[in-house]
PDB file of C-alpha atoms in Angstrom:
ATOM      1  CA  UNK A 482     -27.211   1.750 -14.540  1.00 60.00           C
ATOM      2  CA  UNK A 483     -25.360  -1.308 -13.307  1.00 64.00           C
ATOM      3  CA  UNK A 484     -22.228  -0.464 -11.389  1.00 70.00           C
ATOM      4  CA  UNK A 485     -19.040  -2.704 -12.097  1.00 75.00           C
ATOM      5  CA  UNK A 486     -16.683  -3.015  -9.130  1.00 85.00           C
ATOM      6  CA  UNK A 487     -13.304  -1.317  -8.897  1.00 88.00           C
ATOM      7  CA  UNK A 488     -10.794  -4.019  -9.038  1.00 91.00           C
ATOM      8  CA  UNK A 489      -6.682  -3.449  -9.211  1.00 92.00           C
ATOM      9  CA  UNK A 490      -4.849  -6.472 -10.117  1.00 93.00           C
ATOM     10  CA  UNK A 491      -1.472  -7.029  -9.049  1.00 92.00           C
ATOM     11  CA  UNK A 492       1.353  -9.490  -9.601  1.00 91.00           C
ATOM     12  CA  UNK A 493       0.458 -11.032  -6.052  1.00 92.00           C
ATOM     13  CA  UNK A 494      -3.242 -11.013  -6.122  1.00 94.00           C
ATOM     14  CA  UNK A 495      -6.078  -8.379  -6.267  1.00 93.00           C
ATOM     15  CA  UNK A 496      -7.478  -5.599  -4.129  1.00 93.00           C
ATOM     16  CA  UNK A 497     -11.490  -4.454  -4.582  1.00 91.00           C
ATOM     17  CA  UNK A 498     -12.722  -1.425  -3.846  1.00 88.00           C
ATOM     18  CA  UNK A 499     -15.844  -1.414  -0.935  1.00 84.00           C
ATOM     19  CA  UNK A 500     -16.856   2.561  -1.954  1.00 77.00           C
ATOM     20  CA  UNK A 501     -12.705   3.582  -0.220  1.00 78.00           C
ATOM     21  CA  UNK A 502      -9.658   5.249  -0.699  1.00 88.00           C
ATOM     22  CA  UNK A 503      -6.452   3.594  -0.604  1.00 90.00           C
ATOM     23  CA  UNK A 504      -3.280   3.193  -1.619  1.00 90.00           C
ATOM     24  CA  UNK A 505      -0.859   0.369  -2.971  1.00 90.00           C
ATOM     25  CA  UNK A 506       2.151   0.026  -3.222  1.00 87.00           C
ATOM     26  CA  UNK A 507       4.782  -2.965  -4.461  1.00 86.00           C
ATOM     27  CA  UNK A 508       7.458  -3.319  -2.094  1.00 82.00           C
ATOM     28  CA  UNK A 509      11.121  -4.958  -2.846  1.00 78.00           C
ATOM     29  CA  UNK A 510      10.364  -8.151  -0.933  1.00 84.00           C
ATOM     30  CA  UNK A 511       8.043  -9.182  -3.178  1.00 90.00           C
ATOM     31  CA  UNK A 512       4.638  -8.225  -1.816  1.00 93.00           C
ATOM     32  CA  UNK A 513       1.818  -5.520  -2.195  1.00 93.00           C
ATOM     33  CA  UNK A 514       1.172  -2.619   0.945  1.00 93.00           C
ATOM     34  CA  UNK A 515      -2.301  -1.819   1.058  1.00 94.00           C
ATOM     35  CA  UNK A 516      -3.301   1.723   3.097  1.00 94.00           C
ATOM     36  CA  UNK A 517      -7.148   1.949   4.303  1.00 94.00           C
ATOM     37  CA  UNK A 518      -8.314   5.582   4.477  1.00 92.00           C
ATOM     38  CA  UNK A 519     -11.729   5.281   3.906  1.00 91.00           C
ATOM     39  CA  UNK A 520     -14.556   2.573   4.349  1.00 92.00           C
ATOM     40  CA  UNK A 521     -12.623  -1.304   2.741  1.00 93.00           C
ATOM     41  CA  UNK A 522     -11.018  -2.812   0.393  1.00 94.00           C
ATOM     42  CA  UNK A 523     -11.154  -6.715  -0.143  1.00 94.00           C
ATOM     43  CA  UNK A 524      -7.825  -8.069  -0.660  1.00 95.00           C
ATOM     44  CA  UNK A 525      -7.069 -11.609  -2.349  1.00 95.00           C
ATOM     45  CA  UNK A 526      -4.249 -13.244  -2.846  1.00 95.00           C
ATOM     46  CA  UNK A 527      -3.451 -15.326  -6.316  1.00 93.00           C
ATOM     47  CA  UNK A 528      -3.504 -18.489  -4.060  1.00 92.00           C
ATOM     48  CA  UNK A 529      -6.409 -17.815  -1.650  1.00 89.00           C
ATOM     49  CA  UNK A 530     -10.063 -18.468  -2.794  1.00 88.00           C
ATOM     50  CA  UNK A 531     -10.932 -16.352   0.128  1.00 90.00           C
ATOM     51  CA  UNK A 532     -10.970 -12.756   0.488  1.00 91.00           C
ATOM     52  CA  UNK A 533     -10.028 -10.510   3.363  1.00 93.00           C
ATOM     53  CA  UNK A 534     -11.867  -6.911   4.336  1.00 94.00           C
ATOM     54  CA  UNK A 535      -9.616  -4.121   4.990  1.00 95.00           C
ATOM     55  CA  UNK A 536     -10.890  -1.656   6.956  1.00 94.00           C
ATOM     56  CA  UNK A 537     -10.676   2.014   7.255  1.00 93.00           C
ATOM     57  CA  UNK A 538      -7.002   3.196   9.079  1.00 94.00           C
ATOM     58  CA  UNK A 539      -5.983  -0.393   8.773  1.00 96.00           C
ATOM     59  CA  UNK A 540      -2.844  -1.469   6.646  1.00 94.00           C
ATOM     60  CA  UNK A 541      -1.749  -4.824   5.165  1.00 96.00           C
ATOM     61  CA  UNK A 542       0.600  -6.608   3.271  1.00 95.00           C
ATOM     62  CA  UNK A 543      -0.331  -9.443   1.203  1.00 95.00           C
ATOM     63  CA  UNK A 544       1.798 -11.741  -1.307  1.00 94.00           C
ATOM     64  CA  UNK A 545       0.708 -14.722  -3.743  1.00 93.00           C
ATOM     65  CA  UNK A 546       0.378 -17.016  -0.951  1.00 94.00           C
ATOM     66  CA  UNK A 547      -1.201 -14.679   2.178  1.00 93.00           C
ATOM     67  CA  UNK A 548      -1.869 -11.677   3.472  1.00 95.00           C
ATOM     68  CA  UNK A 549       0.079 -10.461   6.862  1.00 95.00           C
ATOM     69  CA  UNK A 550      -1.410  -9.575  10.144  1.00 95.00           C
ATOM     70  CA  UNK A 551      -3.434  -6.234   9.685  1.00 96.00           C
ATOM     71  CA  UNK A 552      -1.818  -2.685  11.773  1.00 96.00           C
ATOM     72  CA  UNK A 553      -3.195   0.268  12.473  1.00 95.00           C
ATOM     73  CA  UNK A 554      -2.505   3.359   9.944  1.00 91.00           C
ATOM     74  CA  UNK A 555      -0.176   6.225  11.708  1.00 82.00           C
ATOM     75  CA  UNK A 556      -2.041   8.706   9.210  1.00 80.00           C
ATOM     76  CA  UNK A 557      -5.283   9.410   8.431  1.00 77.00           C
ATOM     77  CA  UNK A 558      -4.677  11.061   4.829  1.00 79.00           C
ATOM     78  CA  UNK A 559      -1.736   9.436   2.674  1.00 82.00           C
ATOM     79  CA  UNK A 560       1.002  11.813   3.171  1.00 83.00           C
ATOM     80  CA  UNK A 561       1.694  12.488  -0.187  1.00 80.00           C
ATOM     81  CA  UNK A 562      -0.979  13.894  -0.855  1.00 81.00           C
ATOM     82  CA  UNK A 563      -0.043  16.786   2.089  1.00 85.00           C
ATOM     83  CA  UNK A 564       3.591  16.722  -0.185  1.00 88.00           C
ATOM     84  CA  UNK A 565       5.170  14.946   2.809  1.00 90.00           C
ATOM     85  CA  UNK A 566       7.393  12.158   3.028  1.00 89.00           C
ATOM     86  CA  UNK A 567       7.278  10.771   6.244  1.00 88.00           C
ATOM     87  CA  UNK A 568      10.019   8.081   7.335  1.00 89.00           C
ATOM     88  CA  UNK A 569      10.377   6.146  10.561  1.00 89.00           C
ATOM     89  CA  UNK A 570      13.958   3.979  10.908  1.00 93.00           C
ATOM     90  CA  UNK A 571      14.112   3.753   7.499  1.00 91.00           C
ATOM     91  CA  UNK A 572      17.569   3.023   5.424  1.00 93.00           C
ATOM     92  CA  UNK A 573      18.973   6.228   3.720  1.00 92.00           C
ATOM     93  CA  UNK A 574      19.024   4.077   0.250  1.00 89.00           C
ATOM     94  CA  UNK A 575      14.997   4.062   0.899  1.00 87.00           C
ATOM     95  CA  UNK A 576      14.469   7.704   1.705  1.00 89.00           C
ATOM     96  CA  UNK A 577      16.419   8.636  -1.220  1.00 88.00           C
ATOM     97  CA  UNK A 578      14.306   6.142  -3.550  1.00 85.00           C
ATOM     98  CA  UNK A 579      11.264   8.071  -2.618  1.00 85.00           C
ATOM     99  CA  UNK A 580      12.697  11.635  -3.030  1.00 86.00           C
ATOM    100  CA  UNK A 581      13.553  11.014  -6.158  1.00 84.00           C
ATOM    101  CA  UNK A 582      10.149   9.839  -7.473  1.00 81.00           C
ATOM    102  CA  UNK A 583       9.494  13.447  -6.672  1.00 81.00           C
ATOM    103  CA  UNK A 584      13.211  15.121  -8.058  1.00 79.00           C
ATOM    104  CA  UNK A 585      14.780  14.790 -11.361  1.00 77.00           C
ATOM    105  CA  UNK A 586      18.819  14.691 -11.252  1.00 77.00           C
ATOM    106  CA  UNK A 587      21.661  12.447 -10.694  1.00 79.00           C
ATOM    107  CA  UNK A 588      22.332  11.520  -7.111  1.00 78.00           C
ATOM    108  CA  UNK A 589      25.161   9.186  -6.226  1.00 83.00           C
ATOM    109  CA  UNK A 590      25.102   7.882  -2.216  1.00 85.00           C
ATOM    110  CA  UNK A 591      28.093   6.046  -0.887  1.00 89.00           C
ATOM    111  CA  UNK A 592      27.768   2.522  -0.426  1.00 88.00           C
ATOM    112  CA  UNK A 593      28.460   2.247   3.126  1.00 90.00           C
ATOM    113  CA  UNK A 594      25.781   4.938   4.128  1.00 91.00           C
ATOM    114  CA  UNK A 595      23.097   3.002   2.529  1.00 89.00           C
ATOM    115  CA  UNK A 596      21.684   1.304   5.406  1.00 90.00           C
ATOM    116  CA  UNK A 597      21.929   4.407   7.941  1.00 94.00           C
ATOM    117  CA  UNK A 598      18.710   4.644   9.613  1.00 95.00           C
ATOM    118  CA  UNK A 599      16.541   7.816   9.189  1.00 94.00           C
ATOM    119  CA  UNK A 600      13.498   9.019  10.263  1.00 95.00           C
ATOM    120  CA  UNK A 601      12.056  12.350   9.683  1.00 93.00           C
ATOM    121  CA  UNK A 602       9.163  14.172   7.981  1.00 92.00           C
ATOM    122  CA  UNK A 603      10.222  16.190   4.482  1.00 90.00           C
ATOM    123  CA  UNK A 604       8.671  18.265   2.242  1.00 89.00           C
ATOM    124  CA  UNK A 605       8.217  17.027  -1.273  1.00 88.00           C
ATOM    125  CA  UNK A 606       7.825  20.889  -2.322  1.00 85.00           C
ATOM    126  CA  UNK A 607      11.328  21.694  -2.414  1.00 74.00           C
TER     127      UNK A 607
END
């Protein structure tokens, strides 16, 4: 049986599977996060003919044109799959964003809280 590689395409390049798991994610400015938690990924941008090997508790972020400078993971499992949500200086407006992937409702936030930085670790169970 011939084994065909696992490749996910995105709008800024792709990301290949090296026997992993990861995680990706599009961000608002218009580039890709890519979380390492097991073995590597290869990650290529649209414009690059060359690849580069994520490894294992690494993270990137990568865009048409490159990929950024690689950091060290803070976790070694993806959080949501604990049902956390872990933020760290992050604007309210982006908290909330992720909460409600997880909640149905209406929620209305004032404009001028927006931006107020939060960091914390909630549940995603209630």
């Amino acid at each position: 049986m011939q084994h065909r590689p696992f490749v996910v395409t995105t709008k800024y390049g792709k990301v290949q599977a090296l026997g992993t798991q990861f995680s990706l994610r599009h961000e608002r400015n218009h580039q890709t996060q890519v979380n390492v938690y097991q073995h590597a990924v290869a990650i290529t941008p649209t414009a690059q003919s060359q690849s580069l090997q994520l490894a294992q508790g690494h993270r990137a972020f990568f865009n048409q044109q490159r990929v950024s400078p690689v950091r060290t993971l803070h976790n070694a499992h993806p959080y949501w799959t604990q049902h956390l949500l872990v933020a760290e200086n992050w604007p309210l407006n982006k908290v909330l964003e992720e909460l409600y992937r997880y909640k149905q409702g209406t929620y209305f936030i004032d404009d001028g809280l927006e931006d107020i930085q939060v960091s914390g670790v909630f549940s995603l169970k209630n």
